[in-house]
Amino acid sequence: MPTCTFTRDMQLDDGWDVCVLGGGPAGAAAAIAAGRLGARTVLIENTGCLGGMGTSGLVTAFDPMANGQEMLVGGIMREIVETLDREGELGPGVGPEVYAKGYMRWTPFRVEGYKRLLDRLATQAGVEVRFFTRLCDAEAGNGVVRGVVLNNVEGWRMLRARTYIDCTGDAVLAAAAGAACREAGRDTPRIMPATMASYFSGPIDWSRCGWQAQQDGLKRALADGFFTQRDRHMPGFSRVGDSLGYLNSGHLFNLDALRCRDLSDGAMLGRRLAKEYLEFFRRYVPGCERLEHATTASLLGIRESRRIVGEYELTVGDYLARRHFPDQIGLFNKFIDIHPYDCSDAEYERFRAEKDDGRWKLGPGESFGIPYGVLVPRGWSNLWVAGRCVSSDLQVHGVIRVQPAAAMMGQAAGSAAVQSVRSGQTACGLDTAALVSSLRDQGAHLPQTALATTATRS
Ligand SMILES: Cc1cc2nc3c(=O)[nH]c(=O)nc-3n(C[C@H](O)[C@H](O)[C@H](O)COP(=O)(O)OP(=O)(O)OC[C@H]3O[C@@H](n4cnc5c(N)ncnc54)[C@H](O)[C@@H]3O)c2cc1C
């Protein structure tokens, strides 16, 4: 496409300590942490609610937060799930035995309760939340972000802060600022498929439509040639209320999330597939005969787009070694969840092996550490990244891209940014012992005994 130049003046919004871009689990936790620590914090979010994929994306279940013996995830994420539990906003029958003790147990939640809770926590922390506002560009150089260009109904604005945290999922700020990133489909041979999640309602007999009944129905439907694409991997339909469930199924293969054409075509295909799954459940899964399609998500479910090249790149070797780090900012335990790249049997078998084979996953009582360096684009001074787009190899990305890990990383990035504002330390030169100590004061579960004043580097 040809290029052109367009110059214009815009209003300048100056004087912020911390600017967080993107209000998903990572961004919400980053902003709440920074606000609670007393920093002047602004949170920029493109949609009209916080929570990201967990709200606008309708993936209304938190991935495992415990390892069968203890709760690994502390801090703001733990506070969120405990508050939702107290306020009756978790799925029916779900409590601490699932989120604080379970091994590979998911915690479903009610989406409106979660939205309201995040509004409340951000407001109480003194965070200025700006909904319906999009990050469009950045002014940056020499490892420093000087400002971000935003657009909303009031027009264009340049916002300047002392520190910036990119929680857009797609590393939009890091890429615009010129930080090194790896892009799915360009720097990797393949792209993990996306999914458009759905809500189904109606009279549902949950005692008859459990996971096994759904998988049995899938086998029969595939044998009948029911679906337009022969996809053997159906994560399934999960209960979030007595008459409400969320469907995480209908893979959108080879969708490049960094191309608008692919996103647009993918959204339309996702809606068509959701209708097919509705018919499938009505016909093949007992207890779902009278299912209704409540809605599809407004945010397309992207699993993979960009990852930054950080001070540290967390690898599958670290994961399999159950490695802990002196500068770790979180602990986690989940299987490697790289969905089949296509509908072939070979891909499906590869996925099953990584998920089920004991050599590829951590067992009960185990954990690995997430070091601080995954949050910092290599060599950058006032920029952090948290959530789905941090620095890891593909296999570890398939472990830590989920909501509880994103929230832990967000809280760490928010706390690091405030430490940087107060001490003058750069992101890549931060005293990580002081950060770990601050996170522990905020309730993070960080049991390492040896601390280090510098980040672990690749
Ligand atoms: C289909 C699917 C099912 C999943 N199921 C689960 C599950 O069961 N449990 C689980 O824990 N995890 C699940 N995940 C993973 C998880 O939901 C995400 O990886 C996680 O939410 C990532 O958090 P994040 O904060 O990095 O990004 P996101 O949740 O994607 O949030 C990013 C936010 O940034 C905003 N944003 C993006 N660009 C801009 C911009 N330019 N300007 C302003 N705002 C912007 C977006 O609107 C969004 O609110 C699933 C993912 C998918 C795709």
Short mmCIF file of C-alpha atoms and ligand atoms in Angstrom, two decimals:
data_model
loop_
_atom_site.label_atom_id
_atom_site.label_comp_id
_atom_site.label_asym_id
_atom_site.label_seq_id
_atom_site.Cartn_x
_atom_site.Cartn_y
_atom_site.Cartn_z
CA MET A 1 0.00 0.00 0.00
CA PRO A 2 1.36 3.52 -0.74
CA THR A 3 2.10 5.85 2.20
CA CYS A 4 1.27 9.50 2.92
CA THR A 5 2.09 12.02 5.67
CA PHE A 6 -0.54 13.62 7.88
CA THR A 7 0.48 16.15 10.57
CA ARG A 8 -1.73 17.68 13.23
CA ASP A 9 -1.63 19.26 16.69
CA MET A 10 -3.20 17.38 19.53
CA GLN A 11 -3.94 18.01 23.20
CA LEU A 12 -1.21 17.04 25.63
CA ASP A 13 -2.16 15.11 28.76
CA ASP A 14 0.93 15.21 30.98
CA GLY A 15 2.04 14.44 34.53
CA TRP A 16 1.17 10.77 35.03
CA ASP A 17 3.46 8.41 36.96
CA VAL A 18 2.19 5.18 35.41
CA CYS A 19 0.24 4.64 32.18
CA VAL A 20 -1.21 1.13 31.71
CA LEU A 21 -2.36 0.19 28.20
CA GLY A 22 -5.03 -2.54 28.06
CA GLY A 23 -7.34 -3.50 30.94
CA GLY A 24 -7.40 -7.32 30.79
CA PRO A 25 -6.33 -9.39 33.81
CA ALA A 26 -2.74 -8.15 33.42
CA GLY A 27 -3.61 -4.48 32.92
CA ALA A 28 -6.26 -4.35 35.65
CA ALA A 29 -3.84 -5.87 38.19
CA ALA A 30 -0.99 -3.58 37.05
CA ALA A 31 -3.10 -0.45 37.46
CA ILE A 32 -4.65 -1.51 40.78
CA ALA A 33 -1.18 -2.32 42.19
CA ALA A 34 0.30 1.00 41.00
CA GLY A 35 -2.69 2.98 42.29
CA ARG A 36 -2.58 1.30 45.68
CA LEU A 37 1.11 2.17 45.97
CA GLY A 38 0.17 5.83 45.58
CA ALA A 39 1.21 6.48 41.98
CA ARG A 40 -0.80 8.74 39.65
CA THR A 41 -2.09 5.96 37.42
CA VAL A 42 -4.15 6.01 34.24
CA LEU A 43 -5.56 2.86 32.60
CA ILE A 44 -6.40 2.95 28.87
CA GLU A 45 -8.90 0.34 27.61
CA ASN A 46 -10.41 -0.01 24.15
CA THR A 47 -13.66 -1.68 25.27
CA GLY A 48 -16.16 -0.60 27.93
CA CYS A 49 -15.10 -2.90 30.78
CA LEU A 50 -12.04 -4.35 32.49
CA GLY A 51 -11.21 -8.05 32.38
CA GLY A 52 -10.22 -8.45 28.70
CA MET A 53 -10.69 -12.02 27.50
CA GLY A 54 -12.32 -12.93 30.85
CA THR A 55 -15.19 -10.46 30.27
CA SER A 56 -15.42 -9.10 26.70
CA GLY A 57 -13.94 -12.42 25.46
CA LEU A 58 -16.45 -14.52 27.50
CA VAL A 59 -13.81 -17.01 28.72
CA THR A 60 -15.37 -16.93 32.15
CA ALA A 61 -13.20 -19.41 34.05
CA PHE A 62 -9.82 -18.89 35.70
CA ASP A 63 -7.16 -21.46 34.89
CA PRO A 64 -5.68 -23.51 37.79
CA MET A 65 -4.30 -21.37 40.63
CA ALA A 66 -3.18 -24.18 42.96
CA ASN A 67 -1.09 -27.33 42.55
CA GLY A 68 -3.19 -29.82 44.49
CA GLN A 69 -1.49 -28.91 47.76
CA GLU A 70 -1.26 -25.14 48.03
CA MET A 71 -2.47 -22.02 46.29
CA LEU A 72 0.39 -20.77 44.10
CA VAL A 73 -1.25 -17.56 42.95
CA GLY A 74 -1.37 -14.80 45.57
CA GLY A 75 -1.74 -11.02 45.58
CA ILE A 76 -4.50 -9.26 43.65
CA MET A 77 -5.56 -12.39 41.73
CA ARG A 78 -6.15 -14.25 45.00
CA GLU A 79 -8.05 -11.26 46.39
CA ILE A 80 -10.22 -11.23 43.25
CA VAL A 81 -11.18 -14.90 43.40
CA GLU A 82 -11.78 -14.83 47.17
CA THR A 83 -13.97 -11.72 46.83
CA LEU A 84 -15.96 -13.27 43.97
CA ASP A 85 -16.44 -16.35 46.16
CA ARG A 86 -17.63 -14.28 49.16
CA GLU A 87 -20.02 -12.31 46.94
CA GLY A 88 -21.55 -15.44 45.36
CA GLU A 89 -20.06 -14.68 41.93
CA LEU A 90 -18.26 -17.99 41.29
CA GLY A 91 -19.89 -20.84 39.37
CA PRO A 92 -22.33 -23.10 41.25
CA GLY A 93 -20.64 -25.29 43.87
CA VAL A 94 -17.15 -23.87 43.31
CA GLY A 95 -15.11 -22.81 46.35
CA PRO A 96 -11.63 -22.89 47.94
CA GLU A 97 -11.31 -26.65 47.42
CA VAL A 98 -11.11 -25.82 43.70
CA TYR A 99 -9.18 -22.54 43.46
CA ALA A 100 -6.98 -22.81 46.57
CA LYS A 101 -6.36 -26.58 46.66
CA GLY A 102 -7.26 -28.18 43.33
CA TYR A 103 -4.85 -29.68 40.82
CA MET A 104 -5.72 -28.72 37.22
CA ARG A 105 -9.09 -27.36 38.35
CA TRP A 106 -10.73 -24.38 36.61
CA THR A 107 -12.71 -21.75 38.54
CA PRO A 108 -15.77 -20.48 36.62
CA PHE A 109 -17.14 -17.06 37.55
CA ARG A 110 -20.11 -14.85 36.74
CA VAL A 111 -19.03 -12.28 34.22
CA GLU A 112 -21.07 -9.29 35.44
CA GLY A 113 -19.90 -9.77 39.03
CA TYR A 114 -16.28 -9.84 37.83
CA LYS A 115 -16.74 -6.66 35.77
CA ARG A 116 -18.24 -4.79 38.72
CA LEU A 117 -15.49 -6.02 41.07
CA LEU A 118 -12.73 -4.78 38.77
CA ASP A 119 -14.50 -1.38 38.43
CA ARG A 120 -14.61 -1.16 42.22
CA LEU A 121 -10.99 -2.22 42.84
CA ALA A 122 -9.66 0.20 40.22
CA THR A 123 -11.75 3.09 41.54
CA GLN A 124 -10.79 2.39 45.17
CA ALA A 125 -7.12 2.32 44.17
CA GLY A 126 -7.51 5.82 42.70
CA VAL A 127 -6.87 4.66 39.13
CA GLU A 128 -8.25 6.87 36.37
CA VAL A 129 -9.89 4.42 33.98
CA ARG A 130 -10.46 5.58 30.40
CA PHE A 131 -12.77 3.22 28.51
CA PHE A 132 -13.43 3.35 24.77
CA THR A 133 -9.93 4.75 24.28
CA ARG A 134 -7.44 3.17 21.89
CA LEU A 135 -3.66 3.22 21.94
CA CYS A 136 -2.67 4.13 18.37
CA ASP A 137 1.03 5.02 18.38
CA ALA A 138 4.03 5.90 20.51
CA GLU A 139 6.84 8.42 20.64
CA ALA A 140 9.97 6.56 21.72
CA GLY A 141 13.68 6.07 21.17
CA ASN A 142 16.86 4.86 22.88
CA GLY A 143 14.94 2.47 25.13
CA VAL A 144 12.62 5.19 26.48
CA VAL A 145 8.92 5.76 25.77
CA ARG A 146 8.19 9.51 25.78
CA GLY A 147 4.45 9.45 25.06
CA VAL A 148 1.53 7.47 23.69
CA VAL A 149 -0.96 8.62 21.07
CA LEU A 150 -4.55 7.84 22.04
CA ASN A 151 -7.87 8.23 20.29
CA ASN A 152 -11.40 8.32 21.66
CA VAL A 153 -14.63 10.24 21.15
CA GLU A 154 -12.83 13.45 22.20
CA GLY A 155 -10.30 13.07 19.40
CA TRP A 156 -6.54 12.57 19.43
CA ARG A 157 -4.36 13.06 22.49
CA MET A 158 -0.71 12.65 23.41
CA LEU A 159 -0.39 11.24 26.94
CA ARG A 160 2.93 11.42 28.76
CA ALA A 161 3.83 9.40 31.85
CA ARG A 162 7.08 8.52 33.57
CA THR A 163 6.47 4.79 33.05
CA TYR A 164 4.37 2.62 30.68
CA ILE A 165 3.01 -0.90 31.00
CA ASP A 166 1.87 -2.69 27.84
CA CYS A 167 -0.95 -5.11 28.70
CA THR A 168 -2.66 -5.12 25.29
CA GLY A 169 -2.10 -8.87 24.75
CA ASP A 170 -0.65 -8.04 21.33
CA ALA A 171 2.33 -5.95 22.57
CA VAL A 172 0.86 -2.99 20.68
CA LEU A 173 2.92 -0.41 22.58
CA ALA A 174 6.15 -2.41 22.57
CA ALA A 175 5.91 -2.86 18.79
CA ALA A 176 4.96 0.79 18.14
CA ALA A 177 7.86 1.94 20.33
CA GLY A 178 10.30 -0.22 18.38
CA ALA A 179 11.05 -2.89 21.00
CA ALA A 180 12.07 -6.26 19.54
CA CYS A 181 9.14 -8.69 19.25
CA ARG A 182 8.53 -12.14 17.79
CA GLU A 183 5.41 -12.39 15.64
CA ALA A 184 3.37 -15.57 15.21
CA GLY A 185 3.38 -16.75 11.61
CA ARG A 186 6.37 -14.57 10.68
CA ASP A 187 8.99 -15.47 13.30
CA THR A 188 7.36 -18.86 13.88
CA PRO A 189 6.21 -21.30 11.19
CA ARG A 190 2.64 -21.60 12.47
CA ILE A 191 0.00 -19.70 14.48
CA MET A 192 -2.00 -21.23 17.30
CA PRO A 193 -5.70 -21.04 16.32
CA ALA A 194 -8.09 -18.46 17.71
CA THR A 195 -11.62 -19.14 19.01
CA MET A 196 -14.76 -17.03 19.23
CA ALA A 197 -16.23 -17.98 22.65
CA SER A 198 -20.01 -18.13 23.16
CA TYR A 199 -22.60 -18.12 25.91
CA PHE A 200 -25.37 -20.74 25.69
CA SER A 201 -28.42 -20.66 27.95
CA GLY A 202 -31.67 -22.51 28.43
CA PRO A 203 -32.80 -25.44 30.46
CA ILE A 204 -29.57 -27.47 30.79
CA ASP A 205 -29.32 -30.79 32.62
CA TRP A 206 -25.75 -30.51 33.89
CA SER A 207 -25.88 -34.02 35.40
CA ARG A 208 -26.07 -35.47 31.85
CA CYS A 209 -23.81 -33.22 29.78
CA GLY A 210 -20.43 -33.46 31.50
CA TRP A 211 -17.10 -33.47 29.65
CA GLN A 212 -17.26 -37.18 28.76
CA ALA A 213 -20.79 -36.93 27.35
CA GLN A 214 -19.66 -33.97 25.23
CA GLN A 215 -16.62 -35.87 23.90
CA ASP A 216 -18.74 -38.97 23.16
CA GLY A 217 -21.19 -36.77 21.26
CA LEU A 218 -18.28 -35.24 19.33
CA LYS A 219 -17.07 -38.67 18.20
CA ARG A 220 -20.54 -39.53 16.90
CA ALA A 221 -20.94 -36.17 15.17
CA LEU A 222 -17.54 -36.46 13.47
CA ALA A 223 -18.40 -39.97 12.32
CA ASP A 224 -21.64 -38.56 10.84
CA GLY A 225 -19.68 -35.80 9.04
CA PHE A 226 -21.74 -33.23 10.96
CA PHE A 227 -19.25 -30.33 11.10
CA THR A 228 -17.94 -28.23 8.22
CA GLN A 229 -14.42 -28.67 9.65
CA ARG A 230 -13.28 -31.97 11.17
CA ASP A 231 -11.88 -30.57 14.47
CA ARG A 232 -11.21 -33.31 17.05
CA HIS A 233 -10.24 -30.82 19.75
CA MET A 234 -13.30 -29.46 21.54
CA PRO A 235 -12.33 -27.84 24.88
CA GLY A 236 -16.07 -27.84 25.59
CA PHE A 237 -19.00 -26.29 27.33
CA SER A 238 -18.58 -25.25 31.00
CA ARG A 239 -21.11 -24.38 33.64
CA VAL A 240 -21.10 -20.77 34.86
CA GLY A 241 -24.69 -20.74 36.18
CA ASP A 242 -27.56 -23.21 36.50
CA SER A 243 -28.94 -22.19 33.12
CA LEU A 244 -25.81 -20.66 31.59
CA GLY A 245 -22.59 -22.07 30.20
CA TYR A 246 -19.66 -20.84 28.14
CA LEU A 247 -18.51 -22.62 25.02
CA ASN A 248 -14.82 -22.60 24.19
CA SER A 249 -14.91 -24.37 20.82
CA GLY A 250 -14.73 -23.73 17.10
CA HIS A 251 -11.07 -23.19 16.18
CA LEU A 252 -10.17 -20.50 13.65
CA PHE A 253 -7.05 -21.94 12.03
CA ASN A 254 -4.22 -19.90 10.52
CA LEU A 255 -5.73 -16.62 11.68
CA ASP A 256 -3.09 -13.88 11.79
CA ALA A 257 -4.18 -11.64 14.69
CA LEU A 258 -1.95 -8.83 13.41
CA ARG A 259 -3.98 -8.50 10.16
CA CYS A 260 -7.35 -6.74 10.20
CA ARG A 261 -8.63 -8.83 7.25
CA ASP A 262 -7.97 -12.06 9.17
CA LEU A 263 -9.61 -10.69 12.34
CA SER A 264 -12.71 -9.60 10.42
CA ASP A 265 -13.08 -12.85 8.48
CA GLY A 266 -12.34 -14.79 11.69
CA ALA A 267 -15.08 -13.01 13.64
CA MET A 268 -17.65 -13.89 10.96
CA LEU A 269 -16.49 -17.51 10.72
CA GLY A 270 -16.50 -17.74 14.54
CA ARG A 271 -20.16 -16.76 14.62
CA ARG A 272 -21.02 -19.35 11.95
CA LEU A 273 -19.15 -22.08 13.85
CA ALA A 274 -20.91 -21.12 17.10
CA LYS A 275 -24.24 -21.82 15.39
CA GLU A 276 -22.94 -25.24 14.24
CA TYR A 277 -21.91 -26.08 17.81
CA LEU A 278 -25.35 -25.02 19.07
CA GLU A 279 -26.95 -27.52 16.67
CA PHE A 280 -24.35 -30.13 17.64
CA PHE A 281 -25.10 -29.81 21.35
CA ARG A 282 -28.85 -29.95 20.80
CA ARG A 283 -28.55 -33.08 18.67
CA TYR A 284 -25.65 -35.07 20.16
CA VAL A 285 -25.25 -34.11 23.83
CA PRO A 286 -27.86 -35.31 26.34
CA GLY A 287 -29.26 -32.59 28.61
CA CYS A 288 -28.70 -29.85 25.98
CA GLU A 289 -31.73 -30.47 23.75
CA ARG A 290 -33.25 -27.04 24.46
CA LEU A 291 -30.11 -24.95 24.44
CA GLU A 292 -30.33 -21.30 23.29
CA HIS A 293 -27.48 -19.25 21.88
CA ALA A 294 -27.27 -16.20 24.18
CA THR A 295 -24.37 -14.41 22.46
CA THR A 296 -20.90 -14.64 20.99
CA ALA A 297 -18.05 -12.64 22.52
CA SER A 298 -17.28 -9.08 21.43
CA LEU A 299 -13.52 -9.74 21.72
CA LEU A 300 -12.15 -12.46 19.44
CA GLY A 301 -10.23 -15.13 21.38
CA ILE A 302 -6.62 -14.73 20.26
CA ARG A 303 -4.13 -17.18 21.74
CA GLU A 304 -0.99 -16.03 19.98
CA SER A 305 0.17 -12.86 18.22
CA ARG A 306 3.34 -11.11 19.51
CA ARG A 307 5.80 -11.88 22.29
CA ILE A 308 8.49 -9.41 23.30
CA VAL A 309 12.17 -10.28 23.38
CA GLY A 310 12.82 -9.63 27.04
CA GLU A 311 15.71 -9.43 29.46
CA TYR A 312 14.91 -13.10 30.14
CA GLU A 313 13.18 -15.61 27.85
CA LEU A 314 11.48 -18.33 29.89
CA THR A 315 11.97 -21.70 28.18
CA VAL A 316 10.45 -25.16 28.24
CA GLY A 317 13.75 -26.30 29.78
CA ASP A 318 13.09 -24.01 32.78
CA TYR A 319 9.53 -25.33 32.97
CA LEU A 320 10.50 -29.02 32.86
CA ALA A 321 13.32 -28.40 35.40
CA ARG A 322 10.70 -26.87 37.74
CA ARG A 323 13.19 -24.01 37.96
CA HIS A 324 12.78 -21.34 40.61
CA PHE A 325 14.52 -17.96 40.35
CA PRO A 326 15.78 -15.48 42.97
CA ASP A 327 13.88 -12.70 41.13
CA GLN A 328 10.69 -14.69 40.44
CA ILE A 329 7.52 -12.64 40.69
CA GLY A 330 5.09 -15.58 40.56
CA LEU A 331 4.77 -19.37 40.74
CA PHE A 332 2.58 -21.46 38.46
CA ASN A 333 1.61 -25.02 37.47
CA LYS A 334 -0.28 -25.83 34.29
CA PHE A 335 0.19 -28.19 31.35
CA ILE A 336 1.55 -26.96 28.00
CA ASP A 337 -1.61 -25.92 26.18
CA ILE A 338 -0.71 -25.44 22.52
CA HIS A 339 -3.91 -26.23 20.64
CA PRO A 340 -3.61 -28.31 17.43
CA TYR A 341 -2.41 -26.08 14.59
CA ASP A 342 -4.73 -27.82 12.11
CA CYS A 343 -7.36 -30.60 11.93
CA SER A 344 -4.90 -33.44 11.19
CA ASP A 345 -4.75 -36.51 13.41
CA ALA A 346 -1.00 -35.98 13.85
CA GLU A 347 -1.55 -32.52 15.33
CA TYR A 348 -4.28 -33.78 17.62
CA GLU A 349 -2.00 -36.57 18.91
CA ARG A 350 0.84 -34.05 19.47
CA PHE A 351 -1.52 -31.90 21.54
CA ARG A 352 -2.79 -34.87 23.61
CA ALA A 353 0.77 -36.01 24.33
CA GLU A 354 1.87 -32.59 25.65
CA LYS A 355 -1.29 -32.31 27.73
CA ASP A 356 -1.41 -35.83 29.17
CA ASP A 357 2.10 -37.30 29.07
CA GLY A 358 3.65 -37.00 32.54
CA ARG A 359 7.06 -36.20 30.99
CA TRP A 360 5.65 -32.94 29.58
CA LYS A 361 3.80 -31.54 32.55
CA LEU A 362 4.21 -30.72 36.22
CA GLY A 363 2.57 -32.98 38.79
CA PRO A 364 0.70 -32.26 42.02
CA GLY A 365 2.73 -30.29 44.56
CA GLU A 366 5.06 -28.90 41.88
CA SER A 367 5.62 -25.43 40.46
CA PHE A 368 7.96 -23.32 38.35
CA GLY A 369 8.92 -19.68 38.76
CA ILE A 370 8.26 -16.71 36.47
CA PRO A 371 11.30 -14.39 36.67
CA TYR A 372 11.07 -10.59 36.53
CA GLY A 373 13.06 -10.34 33.28
CA VAL A 374 10.20 -11.72 31.14
CA LEU A 375 8.38 -8.42 31.73
CA VAL A 376 11.08 -6.08 30.42
CA PRO A 377 11.81 -5.56 26.72
CA ARG A 378 15.57 -6.02 26.45
CA GLY A 379 17.41 -2.78 27.25
CA TRP A 380 14.33 -0.62 27.90
CA SER A 381 14.19 1.89 30.75
CA ASN A 382 10.56 2.83 31.40
CA LEU A 383 8.59 0.12 29.60
CA TRP A 384 7.18 -3.15 30.96
CA VAL A 385 4.96 -5.75 29.30
CA ALA A 386 2.62 -8.10 31.18
CA GLY A 387 0.16 -10.85 30.24
CA ARG A 388 -0.06 -12.85 27.03
CA CYS A 389 2.80 -11.09 25.23
CA VAL A 390 5.70 -11.48 27.72
CA SER A 391 9.06 -13.03 26.84
CA SER A 392 9.00 -16.83 26.65
CA ASP A 393 9.41 -19.60 24.13
CA LEU A 394 6.30 -20.98 22.44
CA GLN A 395 5.81 -23.90 24.79
CA VAL A 396 5.98 -21.81 27.96
CA HIS A 397 3.74 -19.25 26.28
CA GLY A 398 1.24 -22.11 26.08
CA VAL A 399 1.44 -22.32 29.90
CA ILE A 400 1.56 -18.71 31.17
CA ARG A 401 -0.75 -16.91 28.70
CA VAL A 402 -3.75 -17.57 30.97
CA GLN A 403 -5.60 -15.19 33.29
CA PRO A 404 -4.12 -15.96 36.75
CA ALA A 405 -0.55 -15.82 35.43
CA ALA A 406 -1.36 -12.63 33.52
CA ALA A 407 -2.69 -11.01 36.70
CA MET A 408 0.43 -11.96 38.71
CA MET A 409 2.68 -10.53 36.02
CA GLY A 410 0.54 -7.39 35.85
CA GLN A 411 0.80 -6.80 39.58
CA ALA A 412 4.58 -7.22 39.39
CA ALA A 413 4.87 -4.79 36.47
CA GLY A 414 2.71 -2.18 38.24
CA SER A 415 4.80 -2.48 41.40
CA ALA A 416 8.07 -2.32 39.43
CA ALA A 417 6.93 0.83 37.64
CA VAL A 418 6.18 2.56 40.95
CA GLN A 419 9.54 1.45 42.34
CA SER A 420 11.20 2.91 39.25
CA VAL A 421 9.35 6.24 39.61
CA ARG A 422 10.36 6.50 43.28
CA SER A 423 13.97 5.29 43.03
CA GLY A 424 15.01 6.34 39.54
CA GLN A 425 15.97 2.71 38.76
CA THR A 426 15.34 1.70 35.15
CA ALA A 427 13.13 -1.25 34.17
CA CYS A 428 16.14 -3.29 33.04
CA GLY A 429 18.27 -2.19 36.00
CA LEU A 430 15.65 -2.60 38.73
CA ASP A 431 16.58 -3.87 42.21
CA THR A 432 14.63 -7.12 42.05
CA ALA A 433 15.16 -7.95 45.75
CA ALA A 434 13.26 -4.76 46.65
CA LEU A 435 10.53 -5.68 44.15
CA VAL A 436 10.09 -9.17 45.61
CA SER A 437 9.88 -7.66 49.07
CA SER A 438 7.20 -5.16 47.92
CA LEU A 439 5.20 -7.96 46.24
CA ARG A 440 5.36 -10.08 49.39
CA ASP A 441 3.98 -7.12 51.36
CA GLN A 442 1.10 -7.11 48.85
CA GLY A 443 0.32 -10.80 49.48
CA ALA A 444 2.23 -12.45 46.63
CA HIS A 445 3.32 -16.05 47.25
CA LEU A 446 7.10 -15.89 46.66
CA PRO A 447 8.82 -18.48 48.88
CA GLN A 448 12.37 -18.19 47.46
CA THR A 449 14.95 -17.76 50.20
CA ALA A 450 17.82 -16.38 48.11
CA LEU A 451 17.08 -12.98 46.54
CA ALA A 452 19.12 -11.09 43.95
CA THR A 453 19.37 -7.37 43.35
CA THR A 454 19.54 -7.83 39.57
CA ALA A 455 17.26 -9.66 37.16
CA THR A 456 18.11 -13.13 35.86
CA ARG A 457 19.08 -12.62 32.20
CA SER A 458 19.11 -14.98 29.21
C1 LIG B 1 -10.69 -19.03 23.45
C2 LIG B 1 -9.83 -18.82 24.67
C3 LIG B 1 -10.15 -19.47 25.84
C4 LIG B 1 -9.40 -19.25 26.98
N1 LIG B 1 -9.75 -19.89 28.14
C5 LIG B 1 -9.13 -19.54 29.29
C6 LIG B 1 -9.58 -20.07 30.53
O1 LIG B 1 -10.51 -20.90 30.58
N2 LIG B 1 -8.97 -19.65 31.67
C7 LIG B 1 -7.93 -18.74 31.65
O2 LIG B 1 -7.44 -18.37 32.73
N3 LIG B 1 -7.46 -18.26 30.49
C8 LIG B 1 -8.05 -18.61 29.31
N4 LIG B 1 -7.60 -18.11 28.12
C9 LIG B 1 -6.40 -17.22 28.11
C10 LIG B 1 -6.68 -15.84 28.64
O3 LIG B 1 -8.02 -15.47 28.59
C11 LIG B 1 -5.85 -14.75 27.98
O4 LIG B 1 -4.64 -15.22 27.46
C12 LIG B 1 -5.61 -13.69 29.06
O5 LIG B 1 -6.83 -13.00 29.27
C13 LIG B 1 -4.51 -12.74 28.67
O6 LIG B 1 -4.55 -11.62 29.52
P1 LIG B 1 -4.00 -10.21 29.03
O7 LIG B 1 -4.32 -9.24 30.10
O8 LIG B 1 -2.60 -10.37 28.59
O9 LIG B 1 -4.80 -9.88 27.68
P2 LIG B 1 -6.35 -9.74 27.37
O10 LIG B 1 -7.20 -10.50 28.31
O11 LIG B 1 -6.46 -10.07 25.91
O12 LIG B 1 -6.64 -8.19 27.57
C14 LIG B 1 -6.07 -7.22 26.74
C15 LIG B 1 -6.90 -5.94 26.85
O13 LIG B 1 -6.24 -4.90 26.12
C16 LIG B 1 -7.19 -4.18 25.36
N5 LIG B 1 -6.49 -3.62 24.20
C17 LIG B 1 -5.87 -4.31 23.21
N6 LIG B 1 -5.35 -3.45 22.31
C18 LIG B 1 -5.62 -2.19 22.76
C19 LIG B 1 -5.34 -0.89 22.29
N7 LIG B 1 -4.64 -0.68 21.14
N8 LIG B 1 -5.76 0.18 22.98
C20 LIG B 1 -6.47 -0.01 24.14
N9 LIG B 1 -6.77 -1.22 24.65
C21 LIG B 1 -6.35 -2.30 23.97
C22 LIG B 1 -8.25 -5.22 25.00
O14 LIG B 1 -9.49 -4.59 24.71
C23 LIG B 1 -8.29 -6.09 26.26
O15 LIG B 1 -9.25 -5.63 27.19
C24 LIG B 1 -8.30 -18.34 26.95
C25 LIG B 1 -7.97 -17.68 25.76
C26 LIG B 1 -8.72 -17.91 24.63
C27 LIG B 1 -8.36 -17.17 23.38
#
